[in-house]
XYZ file of C-alpha atoms in Angstrom:
497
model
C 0.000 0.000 0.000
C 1.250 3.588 -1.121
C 1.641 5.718 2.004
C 1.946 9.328 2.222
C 2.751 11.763 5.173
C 2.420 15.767 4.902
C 2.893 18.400 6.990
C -0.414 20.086 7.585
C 0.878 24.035 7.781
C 2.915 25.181 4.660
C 2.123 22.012 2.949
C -1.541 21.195 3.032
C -2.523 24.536 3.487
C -0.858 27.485 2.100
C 0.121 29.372 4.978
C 3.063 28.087 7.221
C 1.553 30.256 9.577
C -0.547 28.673 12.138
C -1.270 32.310 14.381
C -4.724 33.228 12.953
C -5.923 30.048 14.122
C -4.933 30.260 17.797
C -6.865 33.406 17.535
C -9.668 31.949 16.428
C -9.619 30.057 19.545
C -8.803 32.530 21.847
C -11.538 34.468 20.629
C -14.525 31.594 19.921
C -13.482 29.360 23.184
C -12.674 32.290 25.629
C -13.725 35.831 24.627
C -11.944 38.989 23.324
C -9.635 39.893 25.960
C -7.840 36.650 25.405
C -7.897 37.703 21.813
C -6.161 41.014 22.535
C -3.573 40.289 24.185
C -2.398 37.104 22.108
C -2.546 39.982 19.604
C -0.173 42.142 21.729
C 2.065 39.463 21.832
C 2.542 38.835 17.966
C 5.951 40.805 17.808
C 7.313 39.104 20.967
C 6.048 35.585 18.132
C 7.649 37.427 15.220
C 11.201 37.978 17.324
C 11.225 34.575 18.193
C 10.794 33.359 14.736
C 13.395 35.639 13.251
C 15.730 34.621 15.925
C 15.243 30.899 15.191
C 13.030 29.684 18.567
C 9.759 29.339 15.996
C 9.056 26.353 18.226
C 9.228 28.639 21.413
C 7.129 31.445 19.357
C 3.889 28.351 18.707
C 4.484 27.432 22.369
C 3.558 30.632 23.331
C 0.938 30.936 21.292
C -0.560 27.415 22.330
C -0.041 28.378 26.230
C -1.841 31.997 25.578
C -5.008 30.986 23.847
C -5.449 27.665 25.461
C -4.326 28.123 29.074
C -7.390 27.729 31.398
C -9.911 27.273 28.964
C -11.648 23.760 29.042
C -10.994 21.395 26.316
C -14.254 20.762 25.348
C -14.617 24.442 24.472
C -11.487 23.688 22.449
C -13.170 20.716 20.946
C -16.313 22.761 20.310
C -14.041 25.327 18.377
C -12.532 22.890 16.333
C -15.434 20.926 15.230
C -17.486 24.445 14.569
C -15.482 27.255 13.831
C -11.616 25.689 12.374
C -12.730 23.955 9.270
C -14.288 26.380 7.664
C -10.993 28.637 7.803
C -8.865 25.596 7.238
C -10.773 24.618 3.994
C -10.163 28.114 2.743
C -6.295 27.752 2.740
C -6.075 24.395 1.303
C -3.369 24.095 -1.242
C -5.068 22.024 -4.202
C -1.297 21.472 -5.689
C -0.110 19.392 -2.535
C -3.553 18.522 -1.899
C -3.615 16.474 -6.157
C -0.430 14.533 -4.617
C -1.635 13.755 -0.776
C -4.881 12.277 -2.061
C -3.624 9.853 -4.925
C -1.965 8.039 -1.977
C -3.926 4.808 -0.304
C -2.512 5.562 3.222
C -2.470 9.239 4.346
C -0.922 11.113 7.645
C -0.770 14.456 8.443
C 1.722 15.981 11.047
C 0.739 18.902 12.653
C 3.269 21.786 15.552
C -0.659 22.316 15.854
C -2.163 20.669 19.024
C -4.244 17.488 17.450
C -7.449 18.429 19.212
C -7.006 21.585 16.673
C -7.013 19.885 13.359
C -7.653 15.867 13.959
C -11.429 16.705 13.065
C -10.670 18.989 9.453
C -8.003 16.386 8.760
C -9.915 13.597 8.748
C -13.409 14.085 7.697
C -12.067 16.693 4.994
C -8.983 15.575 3.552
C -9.697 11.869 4.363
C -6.512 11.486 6.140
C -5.959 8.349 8.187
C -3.875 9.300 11.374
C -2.984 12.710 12.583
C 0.017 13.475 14.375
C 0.472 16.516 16.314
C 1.174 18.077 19.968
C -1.252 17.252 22.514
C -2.411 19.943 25.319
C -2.156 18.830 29.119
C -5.401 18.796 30.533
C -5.724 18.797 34.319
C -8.744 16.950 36.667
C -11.136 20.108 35.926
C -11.049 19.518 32.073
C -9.033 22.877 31.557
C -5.851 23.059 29.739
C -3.148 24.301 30.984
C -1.116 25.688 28.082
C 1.586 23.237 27.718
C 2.230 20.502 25.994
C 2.736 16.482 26.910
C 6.113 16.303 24.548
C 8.420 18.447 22.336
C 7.939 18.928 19.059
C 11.038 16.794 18.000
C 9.496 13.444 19.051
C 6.975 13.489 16.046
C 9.867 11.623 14.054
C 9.961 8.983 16.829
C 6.092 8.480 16.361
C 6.187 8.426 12.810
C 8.929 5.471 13.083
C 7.076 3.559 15.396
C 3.774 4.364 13.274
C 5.100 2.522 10.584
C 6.852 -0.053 12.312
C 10.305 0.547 10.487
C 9.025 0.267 7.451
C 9.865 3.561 5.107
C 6.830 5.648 3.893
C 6.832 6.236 0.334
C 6.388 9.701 0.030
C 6.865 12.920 2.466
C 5.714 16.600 1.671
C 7.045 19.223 4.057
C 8.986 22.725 3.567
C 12.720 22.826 2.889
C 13.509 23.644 6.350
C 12.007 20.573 7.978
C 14.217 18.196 5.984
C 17.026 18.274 8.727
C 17.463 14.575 10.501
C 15.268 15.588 13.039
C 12.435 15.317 10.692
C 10.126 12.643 9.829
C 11.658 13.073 5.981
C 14.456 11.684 6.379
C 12.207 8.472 7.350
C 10.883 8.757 3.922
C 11.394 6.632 0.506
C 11.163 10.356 -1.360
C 10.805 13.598 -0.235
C 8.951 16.595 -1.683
C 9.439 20.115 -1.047
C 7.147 22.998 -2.646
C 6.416 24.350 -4.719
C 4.735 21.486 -6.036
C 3.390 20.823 -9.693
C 0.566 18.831 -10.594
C 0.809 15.771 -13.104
C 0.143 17.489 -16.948
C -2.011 14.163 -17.044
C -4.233 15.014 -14.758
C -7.565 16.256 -15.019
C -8.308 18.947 -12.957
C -12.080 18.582 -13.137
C -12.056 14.566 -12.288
C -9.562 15.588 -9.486
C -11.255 14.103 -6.289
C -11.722 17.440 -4.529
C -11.746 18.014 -0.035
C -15.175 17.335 1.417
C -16.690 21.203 1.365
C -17.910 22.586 4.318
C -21.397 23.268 4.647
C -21.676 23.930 8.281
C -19.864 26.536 10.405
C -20.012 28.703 13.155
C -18.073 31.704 15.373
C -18.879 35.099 15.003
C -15.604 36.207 12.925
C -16.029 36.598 9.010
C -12.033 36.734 8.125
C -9.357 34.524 9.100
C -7.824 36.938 11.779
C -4.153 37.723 10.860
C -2.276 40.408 12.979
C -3.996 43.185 11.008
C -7.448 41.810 10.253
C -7.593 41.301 14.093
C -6.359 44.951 15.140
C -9.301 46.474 12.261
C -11.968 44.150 14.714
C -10.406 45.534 18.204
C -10.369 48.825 16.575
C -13.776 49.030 15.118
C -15.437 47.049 17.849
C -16.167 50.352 20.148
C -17.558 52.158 17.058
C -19.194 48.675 15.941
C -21.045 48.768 19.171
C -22.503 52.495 18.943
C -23.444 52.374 15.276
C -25.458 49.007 16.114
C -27.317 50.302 18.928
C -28.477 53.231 16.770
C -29.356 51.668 13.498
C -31.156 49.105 15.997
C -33.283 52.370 17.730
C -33.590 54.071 14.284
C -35.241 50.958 12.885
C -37.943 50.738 15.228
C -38.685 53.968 15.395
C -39.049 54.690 12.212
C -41.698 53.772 9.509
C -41.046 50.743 7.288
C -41.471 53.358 4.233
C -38.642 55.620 5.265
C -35.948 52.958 6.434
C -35.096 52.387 2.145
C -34.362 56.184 2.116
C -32.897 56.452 5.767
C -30.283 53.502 6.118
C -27.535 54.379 3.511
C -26.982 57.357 5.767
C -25.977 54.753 8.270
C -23.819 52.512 6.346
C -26.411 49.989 5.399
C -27.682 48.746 1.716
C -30.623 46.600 0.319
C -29.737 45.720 -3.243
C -33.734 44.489 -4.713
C -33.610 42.409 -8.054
C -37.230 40.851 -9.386
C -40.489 42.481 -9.306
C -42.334 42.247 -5.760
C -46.084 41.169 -6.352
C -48.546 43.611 -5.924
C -50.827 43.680 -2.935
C -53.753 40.979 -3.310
C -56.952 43.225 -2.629
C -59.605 40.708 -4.480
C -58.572 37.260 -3.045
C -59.531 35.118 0.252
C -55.416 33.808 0.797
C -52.147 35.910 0.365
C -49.449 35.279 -0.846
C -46.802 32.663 0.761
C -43.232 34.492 0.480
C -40.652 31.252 0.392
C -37.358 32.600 1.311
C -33.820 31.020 1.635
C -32.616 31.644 5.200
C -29.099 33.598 5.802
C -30.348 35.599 8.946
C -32.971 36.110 11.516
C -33.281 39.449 9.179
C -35.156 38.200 5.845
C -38.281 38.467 6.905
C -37.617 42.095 8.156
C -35.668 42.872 5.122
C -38.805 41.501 3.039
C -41.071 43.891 4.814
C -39.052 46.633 4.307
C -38.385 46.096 0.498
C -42.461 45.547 0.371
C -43.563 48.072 2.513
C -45.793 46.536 5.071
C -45.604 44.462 7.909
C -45.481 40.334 6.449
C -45.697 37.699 9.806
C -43.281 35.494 9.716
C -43.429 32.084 10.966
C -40.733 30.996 13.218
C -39.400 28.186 15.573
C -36.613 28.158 18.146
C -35.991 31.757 18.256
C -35.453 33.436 21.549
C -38.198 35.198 23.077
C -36.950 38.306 22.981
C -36.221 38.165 19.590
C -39.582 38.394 19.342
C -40.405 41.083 21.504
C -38.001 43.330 19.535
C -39.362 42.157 16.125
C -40.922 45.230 14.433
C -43.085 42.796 11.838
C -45.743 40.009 13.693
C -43.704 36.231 13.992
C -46.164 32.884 14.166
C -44.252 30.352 16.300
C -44.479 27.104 15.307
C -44.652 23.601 17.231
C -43.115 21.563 14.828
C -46.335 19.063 15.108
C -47.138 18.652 11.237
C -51.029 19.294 12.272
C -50.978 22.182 14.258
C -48.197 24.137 12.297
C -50.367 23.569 9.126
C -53.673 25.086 10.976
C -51.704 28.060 11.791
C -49.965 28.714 8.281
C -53.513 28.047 6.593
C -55.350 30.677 9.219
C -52.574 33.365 8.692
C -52.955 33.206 5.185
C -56.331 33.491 5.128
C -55.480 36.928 7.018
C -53.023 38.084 3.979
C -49.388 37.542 3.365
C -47.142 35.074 4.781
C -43.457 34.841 5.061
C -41.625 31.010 5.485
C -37.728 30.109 5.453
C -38.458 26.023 4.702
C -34.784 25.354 5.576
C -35.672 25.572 9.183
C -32.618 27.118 9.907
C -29.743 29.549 8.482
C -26.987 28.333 6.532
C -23.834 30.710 5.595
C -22.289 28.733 3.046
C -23.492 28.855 -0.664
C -25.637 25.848 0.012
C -29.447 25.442 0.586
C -30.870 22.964 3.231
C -33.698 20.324 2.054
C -36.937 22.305 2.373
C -39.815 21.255 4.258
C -42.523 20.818 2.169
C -45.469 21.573 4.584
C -45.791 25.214 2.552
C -46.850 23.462 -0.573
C -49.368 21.626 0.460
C -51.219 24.744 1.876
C -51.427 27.187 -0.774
C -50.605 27.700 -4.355
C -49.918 30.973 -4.097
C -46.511 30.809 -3.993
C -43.285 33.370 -4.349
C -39.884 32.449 -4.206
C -38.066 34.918 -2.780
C -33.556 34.974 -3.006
C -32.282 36.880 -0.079
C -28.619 36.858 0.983
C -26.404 38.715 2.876
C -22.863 40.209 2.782
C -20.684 41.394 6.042
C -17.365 42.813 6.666
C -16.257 41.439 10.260
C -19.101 39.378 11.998
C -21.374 36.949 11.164
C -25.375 37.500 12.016
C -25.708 33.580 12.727
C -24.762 31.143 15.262
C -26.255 27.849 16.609
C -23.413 27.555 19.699
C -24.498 31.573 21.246
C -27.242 33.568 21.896
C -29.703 33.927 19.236
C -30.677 37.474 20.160
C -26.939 38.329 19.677
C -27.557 38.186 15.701
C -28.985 41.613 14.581
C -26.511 43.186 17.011
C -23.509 41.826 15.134
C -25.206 41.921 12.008
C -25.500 45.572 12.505
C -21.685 45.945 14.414
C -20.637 45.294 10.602
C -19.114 48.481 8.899
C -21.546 48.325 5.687
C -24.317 45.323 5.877
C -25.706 44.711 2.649
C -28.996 42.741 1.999
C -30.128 41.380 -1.713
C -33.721 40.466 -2.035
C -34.267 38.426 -5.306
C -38.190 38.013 -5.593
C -38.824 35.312 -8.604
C -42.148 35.056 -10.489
C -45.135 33.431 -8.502
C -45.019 29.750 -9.474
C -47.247 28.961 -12.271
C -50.576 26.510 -11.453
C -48.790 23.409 -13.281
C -45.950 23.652 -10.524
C -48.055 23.529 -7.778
C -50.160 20.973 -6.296
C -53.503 21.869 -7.929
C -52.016 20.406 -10.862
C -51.286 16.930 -8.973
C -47.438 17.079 -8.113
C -46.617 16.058 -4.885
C -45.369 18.376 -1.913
C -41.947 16.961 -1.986
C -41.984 17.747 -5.432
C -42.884 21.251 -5.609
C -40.396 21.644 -2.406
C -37.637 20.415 -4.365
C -38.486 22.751 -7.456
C -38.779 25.642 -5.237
C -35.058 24.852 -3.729
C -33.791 24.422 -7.581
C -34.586 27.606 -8.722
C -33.725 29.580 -5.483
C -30.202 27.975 -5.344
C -29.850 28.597 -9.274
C -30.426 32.298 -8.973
C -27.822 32.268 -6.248
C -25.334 30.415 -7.544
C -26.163 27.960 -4.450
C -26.110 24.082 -4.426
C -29.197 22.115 -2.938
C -28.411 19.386 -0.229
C -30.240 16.856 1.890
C -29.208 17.802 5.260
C -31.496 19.522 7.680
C -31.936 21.556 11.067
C -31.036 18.363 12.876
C -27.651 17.665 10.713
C -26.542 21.350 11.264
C -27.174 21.525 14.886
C -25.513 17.790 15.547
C -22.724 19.249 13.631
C -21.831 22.623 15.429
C -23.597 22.193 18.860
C -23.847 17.843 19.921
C -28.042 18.858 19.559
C -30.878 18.847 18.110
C -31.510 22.981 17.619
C -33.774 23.195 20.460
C -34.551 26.362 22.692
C -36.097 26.538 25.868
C -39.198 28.104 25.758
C -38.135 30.255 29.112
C -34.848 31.793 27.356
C -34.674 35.300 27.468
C -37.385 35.727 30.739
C -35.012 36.484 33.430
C -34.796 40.723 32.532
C -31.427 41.552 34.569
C -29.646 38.125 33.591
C -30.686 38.811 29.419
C -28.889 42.197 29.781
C -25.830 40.900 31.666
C -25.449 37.923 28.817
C -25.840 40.814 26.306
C -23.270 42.981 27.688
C -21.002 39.995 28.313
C -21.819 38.942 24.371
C -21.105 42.529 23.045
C -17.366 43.849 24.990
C -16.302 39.976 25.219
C -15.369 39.909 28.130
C -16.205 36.322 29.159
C -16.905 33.529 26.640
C -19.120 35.397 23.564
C -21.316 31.847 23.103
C -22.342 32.199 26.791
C -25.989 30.733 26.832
């Protein structure tokens, strides 16, 4: 069997690097104090490497955005938040080569718990070796590591048993006899070049991610990171006015009102004029980026749409300027309350279930097409600067405040044409059908691809559950406002529940 062992920074992904992601953890696992001052201690890194102690440099990164914090916060960060930033700095030239190979093993300076996950559900990789954290009786880590670095050749060697592997990828300066190359039949160094034979578009490509979470939009180098600390005061006031502004104002002025505050609604389609001569509005199918389409929708049409919603915090609610319909999730009941609404007028419904960042739409429920044929597909998405307006680890009533902490939030509403009789089922296609023709032409006009995965699949991914929120979050006054000032300076943990 053909064996193959890379080194995961420099090699597998492009940047030798490794700093932004300790940030990422400092900042998803513990808050944004820890984030600061790993980011005042970058040039003490930077001196370290230039002097030749780049192994004292990562342990001092390791110890500062690791030390204290409990692993499975670590574990939660690496499962959610790494992959996503990992997968965007994979090196398809090194990647062509590693995945040819029948047996595959990554070594990682990186503690394991970091990139085990990525590695080997993304890049298919059968063993990972890298540094592992001490952990004490509590479950916290306490900075270190269990060995030095230079005993990964020792576990590569017993590994394989003596035997040579045949191939090794790893940068120039790792080829010492020190290094687990030297262990190797052939040795690599980039930049690489992929076989002229090859075909790029039969290339077996990673496993995309379609999941993520953390509040961060870019990877956080050194300067990314001081533009967040920097902007985060003004981030903060600009939110809470835009926020005030926006219910105070009429839904026919906020169009003409919020480019003066950085924002933007970009509206492609024609909206459907309002029904006057008909017993059921219209159903408004939307993809679902944010807790903000159906507010967006309202605003681009001028009135007040309900919304239907499930697992949203209750004071989410409270603060929603536009009526929400909560559902049960009980097939019955759900459909009573759709089919009474829209008897009322129009109706707004995200089918997904939940919100999905990446350009990918979850299976849609088809409950809506069985209730009315009066159906608009509407394309909304979303585009940010710093934070994301999602997350299925934190506080759901955190997401219009970072949503709104973003420099200039743009919104583009898409509406389609209503779907023609013969699509629906009045002219005898099934729900499931019509469901999966709605999700077609949605992800079409955003350049999206459909999947199968649901609510349940995202939430098992990012959080170990099944998406549900107790009915009683957000009731306690005085502990909601010291979770929302703990969420907004980050000073503890920003995923507090």
């Amino acid at each position: 069997m053909e064996s193959i062992i890379s080194e995961f920074e420099g090699i597998l992904l492009k940047n030798p690097d490794p700093f932004s992601y300790f940030m990422l953890v400092a900042f998803e696992a513990s808050g944004l104090i820890r984030f600061a001052i790993l980011l005042m201690l970058w040039p003490v890194i930077r001196v370290l490497e230039i002097c030749g102690k780049r192994n004292k440099g990562l342990k001092l990164m390791i110890f500062v955005a690791t030390a204290g914090v409990k692993i499975s916060e670590i574990e939660a960060v690496a499962r959610a938040v790494l992959p996503k930033f990992y997968f965007d700095d994979i090196n398809m030239d090194s990647w062509s080569i590693f995945s040819s190979f029948d047996k595959r093993i990554v070594v990682s300076k990186i503690p394991r718990i970091m990139v085990e996950r990525f590695v080997k559900e993304h890049l298919k990789a059968d063993y990972v070796i890298g540094s592992e954290l001490v952990v004490n009786k509590s479950g916290l880590s306490t900075g270190f590591i269990k060995d030095d670095f230079d005993l990964i050749k020792e576990i590569v060697d017993e590994l394989f048993g003596g035997e040579q592997p045949s191939l090794g990828l790893g940068m120039p300066q790792s080829a010492g006899s020190s290094s687990f190359l030297s262990l190797c039949k052939e040795q690599l160094n980039p930049p690489f070049m992929r076989s002229k034979n090859q075909d790029h578009q039969l290339m077996i490509k990673p496993l995309p991610v379609i999941f993520h979470d953390g509040r961060l939009v870019k990877r956080p180098t050194p300067s990314t990171s001081l533009l967040i600390l920097l902007w985060l005061p003004f981030g903060i006031i600009i939110a809470t006015i835009r926020i005030i502004v926006g219910l105070m104002l009429p839904l026919s002025l906020i169009p003409y009102v919020a480019p003066l505050f950085g924002g933007k609604v970009i509206v492609k389609g024609k909206p459907p004029p309002l029904a006057t001569t008909t017993n059921s509005g219209v159903l408004f199918v939307c993809t679902h980026r944010t807790l903000l389409d159906p507010v967006v929708l309202s605003t681009v049409l001028q009135r007040k749409i309900p919304a239907v919603t499930y697992s949203i915090s209750r004071l989410s609610e409270i603060l929603s300027p536009i009526p929400t319909v909560r559902l049960t999730r009980i097939r019955e009941v759900d459909a009573q309350k759709i089919k009474r609404q829209l008897e009322k007028g129009d109706l707004v419904v995200c089918p997904e279930g939940t919100t999905c960042r990446e350009p990918f739409l979850l299976r849609f429920s088809a409950l809506f097409a069985e209730l009315t044929d009066r159906i608009v597909p509407v394309a909304m998405n979303y585009r940010v600067g710093f934070f994301h307006a999602t997350t299925a680890r934190g506080w759901k009533a955190m997401d219009p405040i970072f949503f709104f902490m973003n420099p200039r939030p743009v919104y583009e509403v898409t509406f389609l044409n209503q779907l023609p009789v013969e699509a629906t089922c009045s002219s005898g296609k099934s729900p499931h059908d019509v469901a999966n023709y709605v999700q077609r032409i949605l992800a079409t006009t955003l350049g999206f691809e459909c999947t199968n995965f649901t609510r349940k699949d995202k939430y098992r991914v990012l959080a170990g559950n099944d998406g549900i929120v107790s009915q009683n979050y957000g009731t306690n006054g005085v502990k909601s406002l010291m979770n929302t000032f703990k969420q907004v300076v980050g000073t503890f943990n920003p995923f507090i529940h």
